[in-house]
Short mmCIF file of C-alpha atoms in Angstrom, two decimals:
data_model
loop_
_atom_site.label_atom_id
_atom_site.label_comp_id
_atom_site.label_asym_id
_atom_site.label_seq_id
_atom_site.Cartn_x
_atom_site.Cartn_y
_atom_site.Cartn_z
CA UNK A 1 58.54 88.58 154.36
CA UNK A 2 61.95 87.35 153.47
CA UNK A 3 62.27 85.21 156.65
CA UNK A 4 58.84 83.82 155.80
CA UNK A 5 59.83 82.76 152.32
CA UNK A 6 63.27 81.41 153.67
CA UNK A 7 61.17 79.46 156.23
CA UNK A 8 58.75 78.28 153.55
CA UNK A 9 61.72 77.06 151.32
CA UNK A 10 63.36 75.10 154.20
CA UNK A 11 60.02 73.42 155.15
CA UNK A 12 59.48 72.52 151.62
CA UNK A 13 62.93 70.88 151.11
CA UNK A 14 62.28 69.01 154.47
CA UNK A 15 59.15 67.36 153.24
CA UNK A 16 60.75 66.55 149.76
CA UNK A 17 63.43 65.02 151.50
CA UNK A 18 61.32 63.02 153.75
CA UNK A 19 59.08 61.76 150.99
CA UNK A 20 62.19 60.60 149.23
CA UNK A 21 63.26 58.66 152.04
CA UNK A 22 59.88 56.99 152.54
CA UNK A 23 59.70 55.90 148.85
CA UNK A 24 63.19 54.66 149.03
CA UNK A 25 62.09 52.43 152.09
CA UNK A 26 58.89 51.26 150.63
CA UNK A 27 60.36 50.57 147.02
CA UNK A 28 62.31 47.66 148.96
CA UNK A 29 59.33 45.66 150.08
CA UNK A 30 56.85 44.15 147.33
CA UNK A 31 53.91 43.53 149.74
CA UNK A 32 53.88 47.04 151.13
CA UNK A 33 54.77 48.72 147.96
CA UNK A 34 52.01 46.85 145.83
CA UNK A 35 49.50 47.37 148.35
CA UNK A 36 49.97 51.17 148.38
CA UNK A 37 50.17 51.07 144.76
CA UNK A 38 46.59 49.49 144.23
CA UNK A 39 45.04 53.13 144.64
CA UNK A 40 47.42 54.38 141.82
CA UNK A 41 46.28 54.58 138.21
CA UNK A 42 46.36 52.35 135.09
CA UNK A 43 49.94 53.13 134.22
CA UNK A 44 51.04 51.61 137.53
CA UNK A 45 48.90 48.64 137.15
CA UNK A 46 50.23 48.06 133.59
CA UNK A 47 53.94 48.29 134.68
CA UNK A 48 53.79 46.29 137.96
CA UNK A 49 55.14 42.81 138.32
CA UNK A 50 52.19 40.33 138.14
CA UNK A 51 51.75 36.51 138.13
CA UNK A 52 51.01 36.98 134.24
CA UNK A 53 54.03 39.01 133.50
CA UNK A 54 56.53 37.25 130.92
CA UNK A 55 59.58 39.27 131.93
CA UNK A 56 60.81 41.95 134.21
CA UNK A 57 63.03 44.65 133.32
CA UNK A 58 63.99 47.13 135.94
CA UNK A 59 66.60 49.24 137.18
CA UNK A 60 67.67 52.75 138.68
CA UNK A 61 66.56 55.53 136.48
CA UNK A 62 68.65 56.50 133.24
CA UNK A 63 69.89 52.76 133.02
CA UNK A 64 68.68 52.29 129.28
CA UNK A 65 65.22 51.02 130.47
CA UNK A 66 63.47 52.56 127.69
CA UNK A 67 65.78 51.20 125.05
CA UNK A 68 65.75 47.77 126.85
CA UNK A 69 62.03 47.40 126.88
CA UNK A 70 61.64 48.71 123.45
CA UNK A 71 64.17 46.42 121.90
CA UNK A 72 63.03 43.34 123.72
CA UNK A 73 59.54 43.96 122.43
CA UNK A 74 60.63 44.90 118.95
CA UNK A 75 62.20 41.38 118.88
CA UNK A 76 59.20 39.26 119.81
CA UNK A 77 56.76 37.66 117.35
CA UNK A 78 53.96 38.11 119.77
CA UNK A 79 52.74 40.65 122.22
CA UNK A 80 54.18 40.08 125.74
CA UNK A 81 53.66 41.45 129.13
CA UNK A 82 56.68 43.53 130.35
CA UNK A 83 56.90 44.96 133.70
CA UNK A 84 58.96 47.85 133.93
CA UNK A 85 59.70 51.49 134.52
CA UNK A 86 58.72 51.64 138.26
CA UNK A 87 62.34 52.02 139.23
CA UNK A 88 61.98 50.58 142.63
CA UNK A 89 63.73 47.22 143.75
CA UNK A 90 60.38 45.88 144.82
CA UNK A 91 59.96 44.80 140.86
CA UNK A 92 63.24 42.85 140.83
CA UNK A 93 62.37 41.03 144.19
CA UNK A 94 58.80 40.17 143.14
CA UNK A 95 59.99 38.92 139.77
CA UNK A 96 62.54 36.83 141.33
CA UNK A 97 60.24 35.48 144.12
CA UNK A 98 57.75 34.55 141.15
CA UNK A 99 60.19 32.92 139.12
CA UNK A 100 59.62 35.24 136.28
CA UNK A 101 62.62 35.86 133.96
CA UNK A 102 64.19 38.98 135.29
CA UNK A 103 66.63 41.53 133.80
CA UNK A 104 68.39 43.95 136.29
CA UNK A 105 69.88 46.85 134.57
CA UNK A 106 72.91 48.39 136.05
CA UNK A 107 74.68 51.85 135.10
CA UNK A 108 77.79 53.04 136.58
CA UNK A 109 76.34 55.40 139.70
CA UNK A 110 78.14 58.52 138.62
CA UNK A 111 76.71 58.30 135.11
CA UNK A 112 73.17 57.26 136.24
CA UNK A 113 73.09 60.18 138.77
CA UNK A 114 74.37 62.78 136.62
CA UNK A 115 72.13 61.73 133.62
CA UNK A 116 68.95 61.54 136.28
CA UNK A 117 69.58 65.15 137.32
CA UNK A 118 70.28 66.42 134.12
CA UNK A 119 67.14 65.15 132.49
CA UNK A 120 65.24 66.65 135.30
CA UNK A 121 66.81 69.93 134.73
CA UNK A 122 66.04 69.53 131.02
CA UNK A 123 62.56 68.76 131.83
CA UNK A 124 62.21 72.16 133.53
CA UNK A 125 63.57 73.83 130.49
CA UNK A 126 61.10 72.10 128.29
CA UNK A 127 57.67 72.57 130.30
CA UNK A 128 58.64 75.17 132.65
CA UNK A 129 57.66 72.98 135.70
CA UNK A 130 59.85 72.80 138.68
CA UNK A 131 61.46 69.47 139.71
CA UNK A 132 61.20 69.71 143.39
CA UNK A 133 63.70 66.70 143.81
CA UNK A 134 66.40 69.02 142.10
CA UNK A 135 66.49 70.81 145.69
CA UNK A 136 67.82 67.48 147.15
CA UNK A 137 71.63 67.31 147.03
CA UNK A 138 73.76 64.46 145.29
CA UNK A 139 74.04 62.42 148.34
CA UNK A 140 70.07 61.53 148.32
CA UNK A 141 70.71 60.54 144.72
CA UNK A 142 73.56 58.21 145.42
CA UNK A 143 71.74 56.79 148.53
CA UNK A 144 68.94 56.01 146.22
CA UNK A 145 71.17 54.08 143.81
CA UNK A 146 72.91 52.20 146.62
CA UNK A 147 69.49 51.38 148.40
CA UNK A 148 68.22 49.84 145.05
CA UNK A 149 71.10 47.67 144.30
CA UNK A 150 71.92 46.43 147.65
CA UNK A 151 68.19 45.37 147.94
CA UNK A 152 68.66 43.53 144.73
CA UNK A 153 72.14 42.00 145.52
CA UNK A 154 70.60 39.33 147.51
CA UNK A 155 68.74 37.97 144.57
CA UNK A 156 71.49 38.02 142.05
CA UNK A 157 71.61 34.24 141.57
CA UNK A 158 68.10 34.45 140.29
CA UNK A 159 68.43 37.34 138.01
CA UNK A 160 70.34 38.38 134.59
CA UNK A 161 72.49 41.45 135.37
CA UNK A 162 72.59 43.71 132.45
CA UNK A 163 75.04 46.49 132.30
CA UNK A 164 74.49 49.78 130.64
CA UNK A 165 77.08 49.30 127.73
CA UNK A 166 75.86 45.94 126.84
CA UNK A 167 72.11 47.01 126.62
CA UNK A 168 72.99 49.81 124.26
CA UNK A 169 75.77 47.79 122.26
CA UNK A 170 74.68 44.19 122.10
CA UNK A 171 71.37 43.50 123.69
CA UNK A 172 70.67 40.42 121.78
CA UNK A 173 73.51 38.85 124.22
CA UNK A 174 71.44 39.72 127.22
CA UNK A 175 68.31 37.95 125.64
CA UNK A 176 70.40 34.90 124.88
CA UNK A 177 71.55 35.21 128.56
CA UNK A 178 67.83 35.35 129.51
CA UNK A 179 66.87 32.13 127.40
CA UNK A 180 69.87 30.31 128.60
CA UNK A 181 69.17 31.10 132.41
CA UNK A 182 65.36 30.38 132.34
CA UNK A 183 65.03 28.10 129.71
CA UNK A 184 63.00 30.46 127.71
CA UNK A 185 62.60 31.03 124.05
CA UNK A 186 62.46 34.81 123.64
CA UNK A 187 63.18 36.39 120.13
CA UNK A 188 66.71 37.69 119.91
CA UNK A 189 67.36 41.55 119.30
CA UNK A 190 69.43 42.00 116.28
CA UNK A 191 71.58 44.94 117.30
CA UNK A 192 71.65 46.56 113.61
CA UNK A 193 71.71 50.35 113.06
CA UNK A 194 68.35 49.86 111.33
CA UNK A 195 66.59 47.87 114.49
CA UNK A 196 68.20 50.36 116.81
CA UNK A 197 66.71 53.41 114.82
CA UNK A 198 63.23 51.45 114.91
CA UNK A 199 63.34 51.32 118.60
CA UNK A 200 64.32 54.89 119.04
CA UNK A 201 61.79 56.19 116.66
CA UNK A 202 58.96 58.43 118.25
CA UNK A 203 60.51 58.18 121.82
CA UNK A 204 60.35 61.27 123.78
CA UNK A 205 63.12 63.80 124.60
CA UNK A 206 63.68 61.84 127.83
CA UNK A 207 64.87 58.76 126.09
CA UNK A 208 68.44 58.41 124.63
CA UNK A 209 71.13 61.06 124.66
CA UNK A 210 70.73 64.64 123.08
CA UNK A 211 73.15 67.53 122.40
CA UNK A 212 71.02 69.90 124.92
CA UNK A 213 71.38 67.20 127.74
CA UNK A 214 75.05 66.61 127.15
CA UNK A 215 75.51 70.40 127.80
CA UNK A 216 73.43 70.23 131.00
CA UNK A 217 75.41 66.94 132.22
CA UNK A 218 78.61 69.01 131.77
CA UNK A 219 77.30 71.50 134.50
CA UNK A 220 76.18 68.69 136.65
CA UNK A 221 79.43 66.88 136.51
CA UNK A 222 81.22 69.99 137.28
CA UNK A 223 78.89 70.29 140.41
CA UNK A 224 79.31 67.02 141.34
CA UNK A 225 83.19 67.10 141.32
CA UNK A 226 82.84 69.93 143.80
CA UNK A 227 80.61 68.00 146.10
CA UNK A 228 82.99 64.98 145.60
CA UNK A 229 85.85 66.73 147.12
CA UNK A 230 84.28 67.37 150.37
CA UNK A 231 81.63 64.40 150.70
CA UNK A 232 82.68 61.60 148.39
CA UNK A 233 82.09 58.63 150.79
CA UNK A 234 78.91 57.91 149.44
CA UNK A 235 79.99 57.78 146.05
CA UNK A 236 82.89 55.52 146.65
CA UNK A 237 80.33 53.28 148.37
CA UNK A 238 78.17 53.23 145.24
CA UNK A 239 81.27 52.39 143.11
CA UNK A 240 82.16 49.48 145.12
CA UNK A 241 78.69 48.21 144.90
CA UNK A 242 78.92 48.50 141.18
CA UNK A 243 81.95 46.73 140.78
CA UNK A 244 80.20 43.72 142.42
CA UNK A 245 77.56 43.72 139.84
CA UNK A 246 80.04 44.23 137.14
CA UNK A 247 81.67 40.96 137.93
CA UNK A 248 78.34 39.39 137.70
CA UNK A 249 77.58 40.78 134.11
CA UNK A 250 75.66 38.23 132.11
CA UNK A 251 77.41 39.12 129.12
CA UNK A 252 81.14 38.11 129.09
#
């Protein structure tokens, strides 16, 4: 019986890893990704890039997507169509190909991965449902990050690079960079405490920091340091790629 459980666990993990790799590949190619996505529900259809999208705001998970989208919408005088929160580079590629104003959100890979894993562990605590992807090691998460931003690197001249710190501290400057690059006239977000509080109001536990998640992050970081001592090459590669984007930041 014990051997049966061990085999089942190994088989389950193999399937999760294979599916993760498939998603990583499909997420790079808009035609394939959106064709397969046509079978998905309304949420996907509302968030995908289409020709009538006014702007694209995308990045790897935990890169301030929720705040960026909320702040952008709050600053506009009329309802706008935002493509967001699918967390695949195909969104960025399609936005650039269609000439739609596109914001690429970029967070330091270590911080992004730690936050991503911490949120999934917190999710297990909140609803009791197992997050299967937590069975994947850190390497898989960092490869996802690298694959995302290697894909978008070829489109860097057609988008606005927005670093995590600028998004959460001075999002108005990012909107100005968008207007300057695309000749658009989007409303500027005034980064006041009152406006930030309004954007953050009624958001789920997943959005923004929390005391509970900070404790989980400490544990995740400790595990990451142990992993890094043995297999840090993929992390170093991700950081090198991040430095390229840092030099291309739209906010000086």
